[in-house]
Amino acid sequence: MSINRRDFLKGALAGVTLLAAAAPAEARPNNTMPAEAVGLLYDSTLCIGCKACVSACKDANNMPAEFSMDEHYWDSPLDISGKTLNIIKIYKEGTGENKDQEKDGFAFMKVSCLHCVDPSCVSVCPVSAMTKNPVNGIVGYDKEICIGCRYCVVACPFGVPRFQYDTPFPQISKCQLCRHRLAEGKYAACATVCPTGATLFGKVEDLHGEAKRRVALKAGEMSEFPRGNINTHDQSSHTAKAAAYLPKIYGEKEVGGTQMLKLAAVPFDKLGMPTLAEQSNASISETMQHTMYGGLIAPLAFLGALTYAAKRNVKEDEHEE
Amino acid sequence: MANAHHPAAPLGGSLVTPTTLLLAALVLVAAGILAVRFLFGLGAVTNISDGYTWGIWVVYDVVIGSAFACGGYTIALLVYILNKGEYHPMVRPALLASLFGYTLAGIGVIFDLGRYWNAWHIFWPGYAQINSVMFEVAVCISAYIIVMWIEFSPAFLEKFGKKELKKKLSKLLFVFIALGILLPSMHQSSLGSMLVVFGNQIHPLWQTILLPLLYLMTAVLIGFAIVIFEACLSSAGFKRPLEMHLLSKLSKLMIWVLAAYLAVRIGDLLVRGALVRMFEGSIEALMFWIEMGLFIAPLVILASSSARLNPSKLFIAASSLMLAGFLLRINSYLVGYEPPIGWHYFPSVPEILVSVGMIAFEVLGYIVLVRYLPILPGNVETTVAQIRK
Ligand code: SF4
Ligand code: SF4
Ligand code: SF4
């Protein structure tokens, strides 16, 4: 038996209806930065690799020590993990003698959550355990809501959220920009303790202005570098020679922008930061979903067509029996 | 009409055989490993890491497991929507396999969820996050499992002699049948959509906005293949004659859909300019060749109508197509996935044993139910009577 023409035409009609229903859904552009967004500016050229921020982060978040050497004397994480939210990684090439040089040099890079403007982790989380604060833009996590599906772990373009594999009651760990300290009138622990201002806290707008200023400096030119909190000037600034900055502010555009900005003198891909498009992955995925399922119009139209066909054919089917 | 079908009947026969005992043993091993997982965490038995946090418990047990359970979907689509009544005798066996496959995929999710006690949050207004593709997958799969149990309930009602209830349900069955097409169409495509948000972390041979369509088409294809595959196996296992006329017709439809799939797949690669990547010397390119080879093989094997009447060719073609669908999923989720930092993943032995145990459970359940409930077409009483003694 073949599909008769009437059935075929109906099927085709239903298909066209489906497409027509799906078409009006608008592409969702990248989300935009909240007005009061706060973040960090990390300047690789100012970083001296002292790791004060790594241990301050552990203290501020009550995270356990992690050991990468045989002797368990002190905390020595090699990467962020279920127990570590922030580390300083080192790049080394050739003789590794010269700071902030690609050849025969070395450089540092801070690894922690970038607090994306349009975060993948928030877009993929099926239960709203990852959320972006609409006012300050901090991407926070609530373990009481989380189901542990780890979609955020796979989806984050920077590999930031980590999971705990060695416990029956695991949770996700990721930097939440010390939002618990903000509530106490303090700010990010890593920026608070940074001796050189390599990690600076403040409003993203102001951090962005400062980043632009630094990029425009001539290499070797003396300049003032604020420390701690760029908005409250709670710490004295210090004077230093400007490095040969690359003309790039990492995080300005990547996946729709991030609230943590980074400066360096060695190319960012060498420092482990991925090269990413300006369009956020979240917006691509959500546009696709909304096109197919916006207002449930297409699925309902499809269901209508299916019910109609099924009703006719099930009846015929029963006659046969 | 030439499709005078015989009412379904239970097969009967012994439940304790070497096969069922082996299957039961495999299920027990898996249960033991799962006990360790729930006591000590996922890392105690699996090789997953932050680089590859989704291992085979997600990709095989759920993504592939549910696709392999699409026989019921494809057959229902043919019989009830395209009105191809001749395939009616295949509805119940296919639906049963689907019911098991999906129910187990649903249970498998719990094994993998780190904070499984919160799983209900997905359905809870206030927690549910509708922009997440996973939300849609979870809702549609759960709903489909319920719908399938309802669709399948006439077999139980028949067994327990609840004629009145069965009649009432039959009147409404078309609603559930329609839902039983809609829901898998949605979540099978969404299992592909889940990858779109990973952006350039997925190799261009697989990352495309058409992933939902590719996953949907291959789910239908796997549905065809699995029905042929199961018909061959159950005819050998239960010593029943093969319904060749049906299978050969079915396989003809299958290769048409397959040709359409290949046109979409290759067309998409061409349009995106990604096809050249198949010539790079990488493990991804190699796996792509194997995947495509397995998709193309059934087209070649079943090209002639005489080949479509040959049971062993049918079986080989169906197996090839199932493997192809399997590889598309493995490749897009694991092989083609490059985490931001250099990690590697290969499943651990206990991890594999859990997946094996789930398959064993499925086969065991199928054997028990076809012997006990009216599922397979009852046109072979004499043959069955012969094996029974
Ligand atoms: S860096 Fe990753 S974890 Fe942090 S907000 Fe962006 S997507 Fe989320
Ligand atoms: S692991 Fe938790 S936070 Fe991450 S996506 Fe799943 S539910 Fe959300
Ligand atoms: S903001 Fe707080 S949690 Fe984040 S890296 Fe700095 S110290 Fe750690």
Coordinates of C-alpha atoms in Angstrom, one line a residue, chain B residues 139-319:
Chain B
V139 CA 10.7 16.8 29.7
C140 CA 10.1 15.2 26.3
I141 CA 11.8 11.9 27.2
S142 CA 10.0 11.6 30.5
A143 CA 6.7 12.4 28.8
Y144 CA 7.4 9.9 26.1
I145 CA 8.1 7.1 28.6
I146 CA 4.7 7.7 30.2
V147 CA 3.0 7.9 26.8
M148 CA 4.6 4.6 25.7
W149 CA 3.5 2.8 28.8
I150 CA 0.0 4.0 28.0
E151 CA 0.3 3.0 24.4
F152 CA 1.5 -0.4 25.5
S153 CA -1.1 -1.0 28.2
P154 CA -3.6 -2.8 25.9
A155 CA -1.1 -5.8 26.0
F156 CA -1.4 -5.9 29.8
L157 CA -5.1 -5.3 29.8
E158 CA -5.5 -8.2 27.4
K159 CA -3.5 -10.4 29.6
F160 CA -5.5 -9.5 32.7
G161 CA -8.8 -9.7 30.9
K162 CA -9.8 -6.1 31.5
K163 CA -11.8 -5.8 28.2
E164 CA -13.9 -2.8 29.2
L165 CA -10.9 -0.7 30.2
K166 CA -9.1 -1.7 27.0
K167 CA -12.1 -0.6 24.9
K168 CA -12.2 2.8 26.6
L169 CA -8.5 3.3 26.2
S170 CA -8.6 2.3 22.5
K171 CA -11.0 5.2 21.8
L172 CA -8.4 7.6 23.1
L173 CA -5.3 5.8 21.9
F174 CA -4.9 8.1 18.8
V175 CA -4.1 11.0 21.1
F176 CA -1.2 9.0 22.7
I177 CA -0.1 7.8 19.3
A178 CA 0.2 11.3 18.1
L179 CA 2.1 12.3 21.2
G180 CA 4.2 9.2 20.7
I181 CA 5.4 10.7 17.4
L182 CA 5.7 14.3 18.5
L183 CA 7.8 13.7 21.6
P184 CA 10.6 11.6 20.1
S185 CA 10.7 14.0 17.1
M186 CA 11.4 16.7 19.6
H187 CA 13.9 15.1 21.9
Q188 CA 15.8 13.0 19.3
S189 CA 16.5 16.2 17.3
S190 CA 17.3 18.0 20.6
L191 CA 20.0 15.5 21.5
G192 CA 21.8 17.0 18.5
S193 CA 20.8 20.5 19.5
M194 CA 22.6 20.0 22.8
L195 CA 25.9 20.2 21.0
V196 CA 25.3 23.5 19.2
V197 CA 26.1 25.6 22.3
F198 CA 29.6 24.0 22.4
G199 CA 30.6 26.1 19.5
N200 CA 34.1 25.5 18.2
Q201 CA 34.8 22.9 20.8
I202 CA 33.1 20.5 18.4
H203 CA 35.1 19.7 15.2
P204 CA 33.6 21.3 12.1
L205 CA 32.9 17.8 10.6
W206 CA 30.1 17.7 13.2
Q207 CA 29.4 21.1 14.5
T208 CA 26.5 22.5 12.5
I209 CA 23.2 24.3 13.1
L210 CA 21.6 21.3 11.2
L211 CA 22.6 18.9 14.1
P212 CA 18.9 18.6 15.2
L213 CA 17.9 17.5 11.7
L214 CA 20.8 15.1 11.4
Y215 CA 19.9 13.6 14.7
L216 CA 16.3 13.3 13.9
M217 CA 16.8 11.7 10.5
T218 CA 19.3 9.2 11.9
A219 CA 16.9 8.4 14.8
V220 CA 14.3 7.4 12.2
L221 CA 16.9 5.5 10.3
I222 CA 18.1 3.7 13.4
G223 CA 14.4 2.9 14.1
F224 CA 14.1 1.1 10.7
A225 CA 17.4 -0.7 11.2
I226 CA 16.6 -1.8 14.8
V227 CA 13.3 -3.3 13.7
I228 CA 14.9 -5.3 11.0
F229 CA 17.8 -6.3 13.4
E230 CA 15.4 -7.3 16.2
A231 CA 13.1 -9.2 13.7
C232 CA 16.2 -11.2 12.5
L233 CA 17.4 -11.9 16.1
S234 CA 14.1 -12.8 17.6
S235 CA 13.3 -15.1 14.7
A236 CA 16.6 -16.9 15.2
G237 CA 16.3 -16.8 19.0
F238 CA 12.7 -17.9 19.3
K239 CA 12.9 -20.1 16.1
R240 CA 10.1 -18.2 14.3
P241 CA 9.9 -17.7 10.6
L242 CA 10.9 -14.2 9.3
E243 CA 8.3 -11.9 7.9
M244 CA 10.3 -11.4 4.8
H245 CA 7.7 -9.6 2.7
L246 CA 7.4 -6.9 5.3
L247 CA 11.1 -6.6 6.1
S248 CA 12.0 -6.2 2.4
K249 CA 9.4 -3.5 1.9
L250 CA 10.6 -1.8 5.1
S251 CA 14.2 -1.9 3.9
K252 CA 13.3 -0.2 0.7
L253 CA 11.7 2.7 2.6
M254 CA 14.8 2.8 4.8
I255 CA 17.3 3.3 2.0
W256 CA 15.2 6.1 0.6
V257 CA 15.4 7.9 3.9
L258 CA 19.1 7.1 4.1
A259 CA 19.7 8.6 0.7
A260 CA 17.9 11.8 1.8
Y261 CA 20.0 11.8 5.0
L262 CA 23.3 11.5 3.1
A263 CA 22.2 14.3 0.8
V264 CA 21.5 16.6 3.7
R265 CA 24.7 15.6 5.6
I266 CA 27.1 16.0 2.6
G267 CA 25.3 19.1 1.4
D268 CA 25.7 20.7 4.8
L269 CA 29.4 19.9 4.9
L270 CA 29.8 21.4 1.4
V271 CA 28.0 24.6 2.2
R272 CA 30.0 25.1 5.4
G273 CA 33.2 24.3 3.5
A274 CA 34.0 21.7 6.1
L275 CA 34.2 18.7 3.8
V276 CA 37.9 19.3 3.1
R277 CA 38.6 18.6 6.8
M278 CA 38.0 14.9 6.1
F279 CA 41.4 14.9 4.4
E280 CA 43.4 16.1 7.4
G281 CA 45.5 13.5 9.0
S282 CA 43.6 13.3 12.3
I283 CA 41.7 10.8 14.4
E284 CA 38.6 12.9 13.8
A285 CA 39.0 12.6 10.0
L286 CA 39.5 8.8 10.3
M287 CA 36.4 8.4 12.4
F288 CA 34.5 10.5 9.9
W289 CA 35.4 8.1 7.1
I290 CA 34.3 5.1 9.1
E291 CA 31.1 6.8 10.1
M292 CA 30.2 7.7 6.5
G293 CA 31.3 4.3 5.2
L294 CA 28.9 2.7 7.6
F295 CA 26.1 5.0 6.4
I296 CA 26.8 4.4 2.7
A297 CA 27.2 0.6 3.0
P298 CA 23.5 -0.3 3.5
L299 CA 22.7 1.8 0.4
V300 CA 25.1 -0.4 -1.6
I301 CA 24.2 -3.7 0.0
L302 CA 20.4 -3.2 -0.4
A303 CA 20.5 -1.6 -3.9
S304 CA 18.8 -4.5 -5.7
S305 CA 15.4 -5.8 -4.8
S306 CA 16.8 -9.4 -4.7
A307 CA 19.2 -8.3 -2.0
R308 CA 16.3 -6.9 0.0
L309 CA 14.9 -10.4 0.1
N310 CA 18.0 -11.9 1.5
P311 CA 17.8 -12.2 5.3
S312 CA 21.6 -12.1 5.9
K313 CA 22.0 -9.0 3.6
L314 CA 19.2 -7.3 5.4
F315 CA 20.8 -8.1 8.8
I316 CA 24.2 -6.8 7.7
A317 CA 22.8 -3.6 6.3
A318 CA 20.7 -3.0 9.4
S319 CA 23.7 -3.6 11.7

